Coordinates of C-alpha atoms in Angstrom, one line a residue:
R1 CA 10.5 -4.0 6.9
G2 CA 7.7 -2.0 8.3
H3 CA 5.5 1.3 7.9
V4 CA 6.3 4.9 8.6
V5 CA 3.6 7.2 9.8
L6 CA 4.1 10.9 10.0
T7 CA 1.6 12.6 12.3
D8 CA 1.6 16.4 13.3
K9 CA 3.9 15.6 16.3
A10 CA 5.9 12.4 15.7
L11 CA 7.4 10.0 13.2
I12 CA 6.0 6.5 14.2
F13 CA 7.4 3.2 13.2
L14 CA 5.2 0.2 12.8
T15 CA 5.8 -3.4 12.0
N16 CA 4.3 -5.1 9.0
K17 CA 1.4 -6.2 11.4
F18 CA 0.9 -2.6 12.2
E19 CA 2.2 -3.0 15.7
L20 CA 4.0 -0.1 17.4
Y21 CA 7.8 0.2 17.8
P22 CA 7.7 2.7 20.8
Q23 CA 11.5 2.9 21.1
K24 CA 11.8 3.9 17.4
T25 CA 9.2 6.9 17.7
I26 CA 10.8 10.1 16.8
F27 CA 9.2 13.3 18.2
L28 CA 9.4 16.2 15.6
K29 CA 10.4 18.7 18.3
N30 CA 13.5 16.6 18.7
C31 CA 14.7 16.5 15.0
K32 CA 17.7 18.8 14.1
A33 CA 18.4 17.8 10.7
V34 CA 17.8 15.4 7.8
S35 CA 20.7 14.1 5.5
L36 CA 20.5 12.6 2.1
S37 CA 22.9 11.9 -0.7
T38 CA 22.7 13.5 -4.2
H39 CA 22.8 9.9 -5.8
V40 CA 19.8 8.0 -7.0
D41 CA 19.0 6.0 -3.7
T42 CA 16.4 5.9 -1.0
M43 CA 18.6 6.4 1.9
C44 CA 18.4 9.3 4.7
V45 CA 19.5 9.9 8.1
I46 CA 17.3 11.8 10.6
H47 CA 19.5 13.5 13.1
Q48 CA 18.1 14.1 16.6
A49 CA 18.9 16.6 19.3
E50 CA 19.9 13.8 21.8
A51 CA 23.2 12.3 21.2
G52 CA 23.3 8.8 19.9
K53 CA 19.6 8.7 18.5
D54 CA 20.1 9.6 14.8
M55 CA 17.9 7.2 12.7
V56 CA 19.0 5.8 9.3
L57 CA 16.3 5.0 7.0
D58 CA 16.2 3.2 3.7
F59 CA 13.0 3.3 1.8
G60 CA 14.1 0.5 -0.3
V61 CA 11.6 0.9 -3.0
T62 CA 13.6 0.2 -6.2
G63 CA 12.6 2.4 -9.0
V64 CA 10.4 4.8 -6.8
Y65 CA 12.8 7.6 -6.0
H66 CA 10.2 10.3 -5.6
T67 CA 9.2 8.6 -2.3
L68 CA 12.4 10.1 -0.3
P69 CA 12.1 13.6 -1.4
E70 CA 8.2 13.6 -0.5
F71 CA 9.1 12.2 2.9
V72 CA 11.9 14.7 3.6
A73 CA 9.5 17.7 2.5
N74 CA 6.6 16.5 4.7
L75 CA 9.0 16.0 7.7
Y76 CA 10.5 19.5 7.0
L77 CA 7.0 21.0 7.0
G78 CA 5.9 19.0 10.2
C79 CA 8.8 20.3 12.2
K80 CA 8.2 23.7 10.7
H81 CA 4.7 23.6 12.0
L82 CA 5.9 23.0 15.5
R83 CA 8.4 26.1 15.1
N84 CA 11.3 23.5 15.1
K85 CA 14.2 24.6 12.7
V86 CA 15.3 21.6 10.7
Y87 CA 18.2 21.7 8.3
V88 CA 18.0 19.5 5.1
N89 CA 21.7 18.5 4.4
V90 CA 22.4 17.0 0.9
Y91 CA 25.8 15.2 0.7
I92 CA 27.8 13.9 -2.2
E93 CA 30.0 11.3 -0.6
R94 CA 29.4 10.5 2.9
I95 CA 27.0 11.2 5.9
R96 CA 28.1 11.1 9.4
Y97 CA 25.6 9.9 11.9
N98 CA 25.5 8.6 15.5
N99 CA 22.9 5.9 16.5
S100 CA 24.9 4.0 19.1
R101 CA 23.2 5.6 22.2
K102 CA 26.5 7.0 23.2
P103 CA 27.8 10.5 22.6
N104 CA 30.5 11.2 20.1
V105 CA 30.6 7.7 18.5
F106 CA 30.0 8.2 14.7
D107 CA 29.6 6.1 11.7
E108 CA 29.3 7.0 8.1
L109 CA 27.4 6.1 5.1
S110 CA 29.5 6.2 1.9
F111 CA 28.0 6.7 -1.6
S112 CA 29.7 6.2 -4.9
A113 CA 28.3 6.5 -8.5

């Protein structure tokens, strides 16, 4: 658990004690897409330009499903402000991602109703 702060240039992850996770900072200029499912969940994947650096997020707030669309909208607008074209992908069954720090090593998030 922790906190997510969206600034005009980066997505910053903090611990519960508000300490910085420098290795988990995502610069908006490096974002290329955000993927989420069509199911009622709080999962999303932020795809980055650099291979192996995709970030899987679970907001994990049961019953508060408006948090994810609001986050994705603000992330999209922040990237747009930097003139970075970010695609928002909505998937029905599975999302492919790579956070292995190696190119061409993919995992999948699967969803079912």
